[in-house]
Coordinates of C-alpha atoms and ligand atoms in Angstrom, one line a residue:
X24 CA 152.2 13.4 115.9
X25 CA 150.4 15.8 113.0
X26 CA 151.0 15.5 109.1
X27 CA 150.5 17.8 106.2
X28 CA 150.2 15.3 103.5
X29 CA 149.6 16.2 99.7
X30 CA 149.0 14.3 96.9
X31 CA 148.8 14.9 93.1
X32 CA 149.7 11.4 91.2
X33 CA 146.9 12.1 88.8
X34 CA 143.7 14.3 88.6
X35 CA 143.2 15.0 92.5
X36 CA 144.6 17.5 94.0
X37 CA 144.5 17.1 97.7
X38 CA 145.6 18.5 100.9
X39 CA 145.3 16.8 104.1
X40 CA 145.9 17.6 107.9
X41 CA 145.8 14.4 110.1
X42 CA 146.8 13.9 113.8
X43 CA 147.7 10.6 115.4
X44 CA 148.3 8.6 118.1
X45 CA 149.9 5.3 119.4
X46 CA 147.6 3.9 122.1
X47 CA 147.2 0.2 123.8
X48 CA 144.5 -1.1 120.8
X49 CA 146.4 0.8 118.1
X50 CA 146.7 4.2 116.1
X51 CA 144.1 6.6 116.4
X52 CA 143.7 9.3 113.6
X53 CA 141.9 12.4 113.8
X54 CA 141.4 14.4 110.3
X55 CA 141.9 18.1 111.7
X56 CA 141.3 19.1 108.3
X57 CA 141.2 17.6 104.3
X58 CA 140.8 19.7 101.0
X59 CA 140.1 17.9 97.6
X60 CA 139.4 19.1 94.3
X61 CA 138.4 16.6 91.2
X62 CA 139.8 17.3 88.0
X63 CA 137.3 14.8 86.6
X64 CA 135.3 17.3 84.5
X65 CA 137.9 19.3 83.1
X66 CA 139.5 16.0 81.8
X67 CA 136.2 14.4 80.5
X68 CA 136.6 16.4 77.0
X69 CA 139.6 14.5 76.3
X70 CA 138.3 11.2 77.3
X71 CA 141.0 10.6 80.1
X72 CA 143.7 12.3 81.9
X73 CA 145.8 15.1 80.2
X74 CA 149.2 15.2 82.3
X75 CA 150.0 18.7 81.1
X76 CA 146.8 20.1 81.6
X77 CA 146.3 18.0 85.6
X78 CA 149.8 19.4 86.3
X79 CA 148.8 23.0 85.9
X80 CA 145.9 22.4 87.8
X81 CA 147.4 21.1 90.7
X82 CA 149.4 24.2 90.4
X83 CA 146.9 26.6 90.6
X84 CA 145.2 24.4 93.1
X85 CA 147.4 23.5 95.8
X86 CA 147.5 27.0 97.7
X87 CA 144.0 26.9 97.8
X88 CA 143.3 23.3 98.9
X89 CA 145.9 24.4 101.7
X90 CA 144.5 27.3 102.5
X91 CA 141.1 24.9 102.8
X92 CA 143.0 22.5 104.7
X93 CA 144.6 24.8 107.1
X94 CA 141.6 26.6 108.0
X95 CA 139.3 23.3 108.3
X96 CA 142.3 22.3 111.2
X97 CA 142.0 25.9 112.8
X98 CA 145.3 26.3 111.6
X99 CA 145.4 29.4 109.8
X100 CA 145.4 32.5 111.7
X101 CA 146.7 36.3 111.4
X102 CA 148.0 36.2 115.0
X103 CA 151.3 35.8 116.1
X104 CA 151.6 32.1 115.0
X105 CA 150.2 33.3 111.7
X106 CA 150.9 31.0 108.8
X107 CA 150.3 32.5 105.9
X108 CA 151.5 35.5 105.7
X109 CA 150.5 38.3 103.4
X110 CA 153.9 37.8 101.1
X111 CA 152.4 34.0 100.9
X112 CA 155.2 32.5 103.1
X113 CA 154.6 30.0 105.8
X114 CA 155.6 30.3 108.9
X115 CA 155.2 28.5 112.3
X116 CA 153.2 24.9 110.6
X117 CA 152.3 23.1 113.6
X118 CA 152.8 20.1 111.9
X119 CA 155.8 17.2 112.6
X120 CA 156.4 16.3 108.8
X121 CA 154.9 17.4 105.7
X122 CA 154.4 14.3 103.3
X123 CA 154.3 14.0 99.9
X124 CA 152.7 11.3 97.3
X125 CA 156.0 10.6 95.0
X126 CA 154.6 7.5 92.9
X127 CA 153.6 5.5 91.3
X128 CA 151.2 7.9 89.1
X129 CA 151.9 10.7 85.7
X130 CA 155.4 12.2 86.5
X131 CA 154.4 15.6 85.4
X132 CA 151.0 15.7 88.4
X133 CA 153.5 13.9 90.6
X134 CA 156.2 16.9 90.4
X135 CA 153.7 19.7 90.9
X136 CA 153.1 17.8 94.6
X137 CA 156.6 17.3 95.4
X138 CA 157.7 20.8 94.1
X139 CA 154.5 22.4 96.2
X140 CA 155.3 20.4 99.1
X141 CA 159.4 21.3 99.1
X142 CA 159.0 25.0 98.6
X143 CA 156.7 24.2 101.8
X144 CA 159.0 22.3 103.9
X145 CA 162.2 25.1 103.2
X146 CA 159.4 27.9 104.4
X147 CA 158.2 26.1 107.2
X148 CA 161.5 24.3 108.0
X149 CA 160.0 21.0 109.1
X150 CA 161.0 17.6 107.5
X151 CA 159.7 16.3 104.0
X152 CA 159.1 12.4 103.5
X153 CA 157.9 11.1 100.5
X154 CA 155.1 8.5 100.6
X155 CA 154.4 5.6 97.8
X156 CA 150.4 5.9 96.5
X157 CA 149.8 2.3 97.0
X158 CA 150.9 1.9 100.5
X159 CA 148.7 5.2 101.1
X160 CA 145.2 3.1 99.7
X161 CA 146.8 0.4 101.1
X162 CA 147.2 1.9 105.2
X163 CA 144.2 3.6 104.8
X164 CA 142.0 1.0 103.7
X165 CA 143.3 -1.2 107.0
X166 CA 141.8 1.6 109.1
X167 CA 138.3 2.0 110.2
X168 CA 136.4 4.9 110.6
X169 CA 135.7 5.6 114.6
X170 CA 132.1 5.8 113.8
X171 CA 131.7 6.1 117.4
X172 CA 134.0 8.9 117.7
X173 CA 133.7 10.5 114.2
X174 CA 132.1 14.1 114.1
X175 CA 129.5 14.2 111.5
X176 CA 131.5 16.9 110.0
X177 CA 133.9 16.4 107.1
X178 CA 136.9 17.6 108.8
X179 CA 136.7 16.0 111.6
X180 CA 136.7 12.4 111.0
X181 CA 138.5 9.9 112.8
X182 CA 139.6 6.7 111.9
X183 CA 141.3 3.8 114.1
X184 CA 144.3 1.0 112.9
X185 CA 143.9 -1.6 115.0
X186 CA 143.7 -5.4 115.2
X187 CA 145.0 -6.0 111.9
X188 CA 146.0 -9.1 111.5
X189 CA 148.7 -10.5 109.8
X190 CA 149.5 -11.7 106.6
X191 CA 147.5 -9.3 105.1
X192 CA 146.7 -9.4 101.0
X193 CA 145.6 -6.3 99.8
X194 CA 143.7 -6.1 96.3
X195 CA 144.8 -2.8 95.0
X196 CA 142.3 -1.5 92.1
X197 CA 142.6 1.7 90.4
X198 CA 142.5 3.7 87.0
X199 CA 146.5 2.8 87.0
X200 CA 146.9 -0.3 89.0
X201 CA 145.7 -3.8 89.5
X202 CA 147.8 -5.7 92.0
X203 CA 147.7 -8.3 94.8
X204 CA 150.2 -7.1 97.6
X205 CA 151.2 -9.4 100.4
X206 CA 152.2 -7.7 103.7
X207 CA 153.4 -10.6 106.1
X208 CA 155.4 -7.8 107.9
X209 CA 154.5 -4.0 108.4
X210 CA 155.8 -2.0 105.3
X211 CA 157.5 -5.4 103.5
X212 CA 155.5 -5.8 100.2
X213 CA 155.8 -8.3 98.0
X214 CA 153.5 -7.8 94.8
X215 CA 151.9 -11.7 93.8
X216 CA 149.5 -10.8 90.9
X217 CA 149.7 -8.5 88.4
X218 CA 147.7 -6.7 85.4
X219 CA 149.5 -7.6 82.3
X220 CA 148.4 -4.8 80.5
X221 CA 145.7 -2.5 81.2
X222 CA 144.3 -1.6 85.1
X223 CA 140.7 -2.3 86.2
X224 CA 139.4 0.9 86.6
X225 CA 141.0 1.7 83.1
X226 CA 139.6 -1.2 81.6
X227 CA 136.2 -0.1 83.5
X228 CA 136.5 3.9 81.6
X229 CA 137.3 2.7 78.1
X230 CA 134.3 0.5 78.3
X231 CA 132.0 3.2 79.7
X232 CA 132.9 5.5 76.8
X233 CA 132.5 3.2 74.7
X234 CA 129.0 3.2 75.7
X235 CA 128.9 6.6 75.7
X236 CA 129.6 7.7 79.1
X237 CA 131.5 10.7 80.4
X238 CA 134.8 10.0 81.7
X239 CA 135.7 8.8 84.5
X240 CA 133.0 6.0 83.6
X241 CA 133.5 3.5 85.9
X242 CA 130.8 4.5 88.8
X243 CA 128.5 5.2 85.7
X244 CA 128.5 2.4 84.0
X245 CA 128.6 0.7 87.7
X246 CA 125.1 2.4 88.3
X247 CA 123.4 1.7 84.5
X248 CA 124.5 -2.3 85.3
X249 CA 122.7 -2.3 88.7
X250 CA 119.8 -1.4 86.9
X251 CA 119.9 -3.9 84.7
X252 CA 120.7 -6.6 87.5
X253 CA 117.3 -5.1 89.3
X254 CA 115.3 -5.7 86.1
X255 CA 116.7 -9.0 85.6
X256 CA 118.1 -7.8 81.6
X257 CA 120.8 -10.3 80.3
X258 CA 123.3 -8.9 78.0
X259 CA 123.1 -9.8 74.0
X260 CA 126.4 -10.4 74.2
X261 CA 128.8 -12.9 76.6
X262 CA 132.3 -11.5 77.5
X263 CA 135.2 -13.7 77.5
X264 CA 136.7 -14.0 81.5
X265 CA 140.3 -13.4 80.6
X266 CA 143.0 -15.7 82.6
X267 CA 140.1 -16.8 84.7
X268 CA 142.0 -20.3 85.0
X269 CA 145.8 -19.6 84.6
X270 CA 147.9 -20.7 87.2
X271 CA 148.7 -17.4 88.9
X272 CA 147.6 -14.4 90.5
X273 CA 147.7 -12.1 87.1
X274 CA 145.0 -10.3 85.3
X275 CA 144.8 -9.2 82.0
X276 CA 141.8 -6.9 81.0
X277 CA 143.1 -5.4 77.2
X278 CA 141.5 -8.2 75.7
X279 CA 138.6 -8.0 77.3
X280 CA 138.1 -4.0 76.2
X281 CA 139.0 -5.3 72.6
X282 CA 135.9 -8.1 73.0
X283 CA 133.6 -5.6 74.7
X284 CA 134.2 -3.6 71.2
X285 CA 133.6 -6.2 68.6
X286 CA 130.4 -6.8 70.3
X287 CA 129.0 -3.6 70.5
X288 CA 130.7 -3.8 66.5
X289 CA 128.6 -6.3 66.2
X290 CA 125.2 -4.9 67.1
X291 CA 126.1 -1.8 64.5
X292 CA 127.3 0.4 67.0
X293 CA 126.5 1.8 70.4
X294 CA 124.0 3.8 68.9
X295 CA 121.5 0.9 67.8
X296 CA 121.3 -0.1 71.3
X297 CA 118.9 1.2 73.5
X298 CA 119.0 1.8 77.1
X299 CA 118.1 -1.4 78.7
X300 CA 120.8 -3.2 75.9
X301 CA 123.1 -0.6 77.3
X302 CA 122.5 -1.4 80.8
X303 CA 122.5 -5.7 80.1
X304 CA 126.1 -5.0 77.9
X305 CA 127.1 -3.0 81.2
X306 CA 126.3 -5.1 83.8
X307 CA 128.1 -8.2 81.5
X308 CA 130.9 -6.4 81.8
X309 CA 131.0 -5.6 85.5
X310 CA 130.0 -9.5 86.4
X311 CA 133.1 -10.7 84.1
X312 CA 135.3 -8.2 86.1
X313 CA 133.9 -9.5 89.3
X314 CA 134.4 -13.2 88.2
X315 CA 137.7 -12.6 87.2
X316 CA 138.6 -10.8 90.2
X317 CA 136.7 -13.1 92.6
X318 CA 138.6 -16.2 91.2
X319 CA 142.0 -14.4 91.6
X320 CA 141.4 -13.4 95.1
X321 CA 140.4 -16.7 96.0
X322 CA 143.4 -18.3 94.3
X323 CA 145.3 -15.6 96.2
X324 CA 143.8 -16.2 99.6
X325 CA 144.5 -20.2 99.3
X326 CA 148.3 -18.9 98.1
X327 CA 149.2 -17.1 101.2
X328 CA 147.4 -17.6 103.8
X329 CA 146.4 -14.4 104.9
X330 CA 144.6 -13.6 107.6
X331 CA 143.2 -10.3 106.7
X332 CA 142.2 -8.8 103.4
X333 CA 141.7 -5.3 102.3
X334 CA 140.8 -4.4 99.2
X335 CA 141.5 -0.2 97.9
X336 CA 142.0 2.0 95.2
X337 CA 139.4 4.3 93.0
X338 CA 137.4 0.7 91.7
X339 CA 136.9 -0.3 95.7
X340 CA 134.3 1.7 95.9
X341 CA 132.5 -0.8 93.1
X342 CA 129.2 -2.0 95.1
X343 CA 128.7 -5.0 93.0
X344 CA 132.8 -5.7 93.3
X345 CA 132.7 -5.3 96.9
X346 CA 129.6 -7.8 97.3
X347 CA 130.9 -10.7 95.4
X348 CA 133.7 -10.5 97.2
X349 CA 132.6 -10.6 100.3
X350 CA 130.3 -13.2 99.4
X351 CA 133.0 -15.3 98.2
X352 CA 135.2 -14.8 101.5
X353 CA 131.9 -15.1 104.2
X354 CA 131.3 -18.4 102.3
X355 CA 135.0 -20.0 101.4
X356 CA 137.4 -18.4 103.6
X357 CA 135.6 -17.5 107.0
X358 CA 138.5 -16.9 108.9
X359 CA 139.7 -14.5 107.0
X360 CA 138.6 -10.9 108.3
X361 CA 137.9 -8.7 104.9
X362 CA 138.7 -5.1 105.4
X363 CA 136.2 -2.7 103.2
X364 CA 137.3 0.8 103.5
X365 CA 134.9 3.5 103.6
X366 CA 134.2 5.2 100.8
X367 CA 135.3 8.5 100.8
X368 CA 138.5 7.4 100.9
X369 CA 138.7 4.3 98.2
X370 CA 139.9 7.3 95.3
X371 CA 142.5 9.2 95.6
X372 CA 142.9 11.7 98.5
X373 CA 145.7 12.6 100.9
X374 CA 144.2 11.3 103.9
X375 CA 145.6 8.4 102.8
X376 CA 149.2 9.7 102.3
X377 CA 148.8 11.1 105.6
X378 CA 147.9 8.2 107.5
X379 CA 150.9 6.1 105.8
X380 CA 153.2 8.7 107.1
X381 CA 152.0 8.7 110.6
X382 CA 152.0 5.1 110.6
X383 CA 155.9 5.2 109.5
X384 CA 156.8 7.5 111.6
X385 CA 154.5 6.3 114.8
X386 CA 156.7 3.1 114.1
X387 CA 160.0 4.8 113.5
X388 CA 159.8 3.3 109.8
X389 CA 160.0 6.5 108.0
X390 CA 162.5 6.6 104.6
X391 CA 165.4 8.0 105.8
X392 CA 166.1 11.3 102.4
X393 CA 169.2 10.6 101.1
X394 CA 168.9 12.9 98.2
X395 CA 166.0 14.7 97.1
X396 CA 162.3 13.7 96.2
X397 CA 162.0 13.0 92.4
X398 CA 158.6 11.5 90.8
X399 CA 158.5 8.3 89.7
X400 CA 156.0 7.2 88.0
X401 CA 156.2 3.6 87.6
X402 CA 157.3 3.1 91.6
X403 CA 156.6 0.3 92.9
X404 CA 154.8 -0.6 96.7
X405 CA 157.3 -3.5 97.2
X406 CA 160.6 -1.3 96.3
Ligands
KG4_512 O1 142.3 5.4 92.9 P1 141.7 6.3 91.9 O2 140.9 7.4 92.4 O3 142.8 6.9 91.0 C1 143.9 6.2 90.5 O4 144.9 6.1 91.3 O5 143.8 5.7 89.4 O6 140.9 5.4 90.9 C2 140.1 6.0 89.8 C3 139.5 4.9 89.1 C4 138.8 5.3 87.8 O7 139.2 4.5 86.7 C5 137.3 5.2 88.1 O8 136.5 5.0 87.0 C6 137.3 4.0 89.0 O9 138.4 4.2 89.8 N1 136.1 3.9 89.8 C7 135.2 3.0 89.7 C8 134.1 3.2 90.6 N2 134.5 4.4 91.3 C9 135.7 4.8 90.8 N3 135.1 1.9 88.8 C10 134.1 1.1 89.0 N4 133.0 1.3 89.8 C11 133.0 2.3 90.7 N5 132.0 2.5 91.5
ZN513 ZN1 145.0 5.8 93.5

């Protein structure tokens, strides 16, 4: 079974071809080929994602991530089985489904995926499903890279789903999301926690430009509070651990953005710090994300149960996030397998949408189109 997945839901645009297979210990994948293109720098003058701008971007983008793609798989050839051809149609995709990312993300980036991918399925003729983000870093966070069987080469990674577990409690962390999702069955969500305002990746690029880092901040400032944490530098300032003790799997982190300003207010600005105050104020603020989100997870685990747990999204790739946690789980909950994913695939990509489309469809679980794909933006995993 081989999918041509793309996915725009903010300022990625990416193109993936992945094959799979159903064997005795699980699913198999093997990434023929995987384009992606960061609109991180283009955004950074406006301090965050411009929807208007990323959608013309993935616009001008996607035809040449897929042309990427295609030839990364050995797809694209001028021979009889020729795909593109020189009028720019398709023709002949070896592929079983093309899949599409159609939420939750910004409804205008969202469109220019699903509009791409459409105009692609009519040329190509082959079936169009559309796949939810979260279930995408969800999937693809279960699976393990075959390190044994992995090409050092970027297109030709393979990954394995096996073993997994059940319940499972995924921590989804992103620039848009912060959610606990409980999986007791394949593909039935239920979402137990909650941010109540802002998301932890959001909450982790306000701060950094606050302290004066480009956006996206979040692996900056990540980097400026390890060095702290190496020197042993303590923050002038403690940050308050919002909801730390409420009764519930929520989160809240808009009140602690608003604290992290009045104390930098406090010192006179950003620009009476200097570095090593910078770096203590950081790594505060990454230890008060990590207590919150250690606490939550725990209450979370002792909740449902689970037997597995996966964290994903942009902020999983946080090295001090991922420690505590595991820390937390070796020491409290050690029969309780934690999933990490590997990092090139914790941000957004289209691996991931492929590999939750293969793992549909290897199951026979894929959305059945009763109308067309629209964007929605605020789509949830569990609907
Ligand atoms: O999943 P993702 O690529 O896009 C969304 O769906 O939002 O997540 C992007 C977010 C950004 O807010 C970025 O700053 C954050 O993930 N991020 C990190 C780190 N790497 C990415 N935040 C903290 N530490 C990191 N190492
Ligand atoms: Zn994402």
């Amino acid at each position: 079974m081989r999918v041509l997945a793309i996915e725009t839901s903010c300022d990625e645009t990416g193109v993936a071809i992945v094959e799979a297979q159903k064997n005795a210990n699980g699913i198999s994948f093997t990434v023929l080929g995987a384009a992606l293109l960061s609109q991180a720098a283009l955004h950074a003058q406006y301090g965050g994602v411009f929807p208007n701008l990323a959608k013309r971007e993935h616009e001008k983008n996607l035809p040449v991530m897929l042309e990427e793609a295609l030839q990364k798989a050995d797809m694209l050839t001028t021979s009889e089985h020729g795909l593109i051809l020189p009028n720019g149609r398709i023709t002949n995709l070896e592929v079983d489904y093309i899949a599409v990312t159609h939420g939750p993300g910004l409804e205008p980036t969202l469109w220019s995926g699903i509009n791409f991918a459409e105009n692609l399925a009519k040329e190509s003729g082959k079936p169009l499903v559309g796949i939810n983000h979260m279930e995408g870093h969800l999937i693809s966070s279960l699976a393990r890279l075959d390190t044994y069987n992995s090409h050092i080469l970027e297109n030709m990674r393979m990954f394995e789903l096996r073993d997994v577990k059940l319940p499972v409690l995924a921590l989804l962390i992103s620039g848009g999301h912060t959610e606990f999702v409980l999986m007791k069955k394949w593909f039935a969500y239920e979402v137990i926690g909650n941010t109540l305002d802002d998301a932890v990746g959001e909450a982790f690029d306000k701060v950094a430009r606050m302290l004066g880092l480009p956006y996206p901040g979040g692996p900056e400032l990540s980097r400026n509070a390890k060095r702290a944490r190496e020197k042993g530098h303590e923050s002038f300032a403690k940050l308050p651990r919002p909801m730390i003790t409420t009764n519930n799997c929520d989160v809240s982190f808009s009140g602690l953005k608003t604290a992290a300003l009045y104390a930098l207010r406090d010192k006179g600005g950003v620009q009476n710090l200097s570095q090593e105050e910078k770096d203590a104020f950081a790594r505060e603020f990454e230890d008060t994300v990590a207590d919150v989100l250690v606490a939550k997870t725990r209450r979370a685990l002792t909740e449902t149960y689970a037997e597995t747990f996966v964290i994903g999204g942009g902020v999983a790739a946080n090295s001090h996030i991922r420690e505590r946690l595991q820390t937390m789980i070796a020491e409290e909950f050690p029969n309780v397998e934690f999933r990490l994913p590997e990092l090139s695939i914790t941000g957004d990509n289209a691996i991931m949408i492929a590999q939750a489309a293969l793992v549909r469809a290897l199951e026979n679980k894929l959305p059945v189109p009763s109308e067309p794909l629209r964007a929605v933006g605020n789509l949830s995993i569990a609907s």
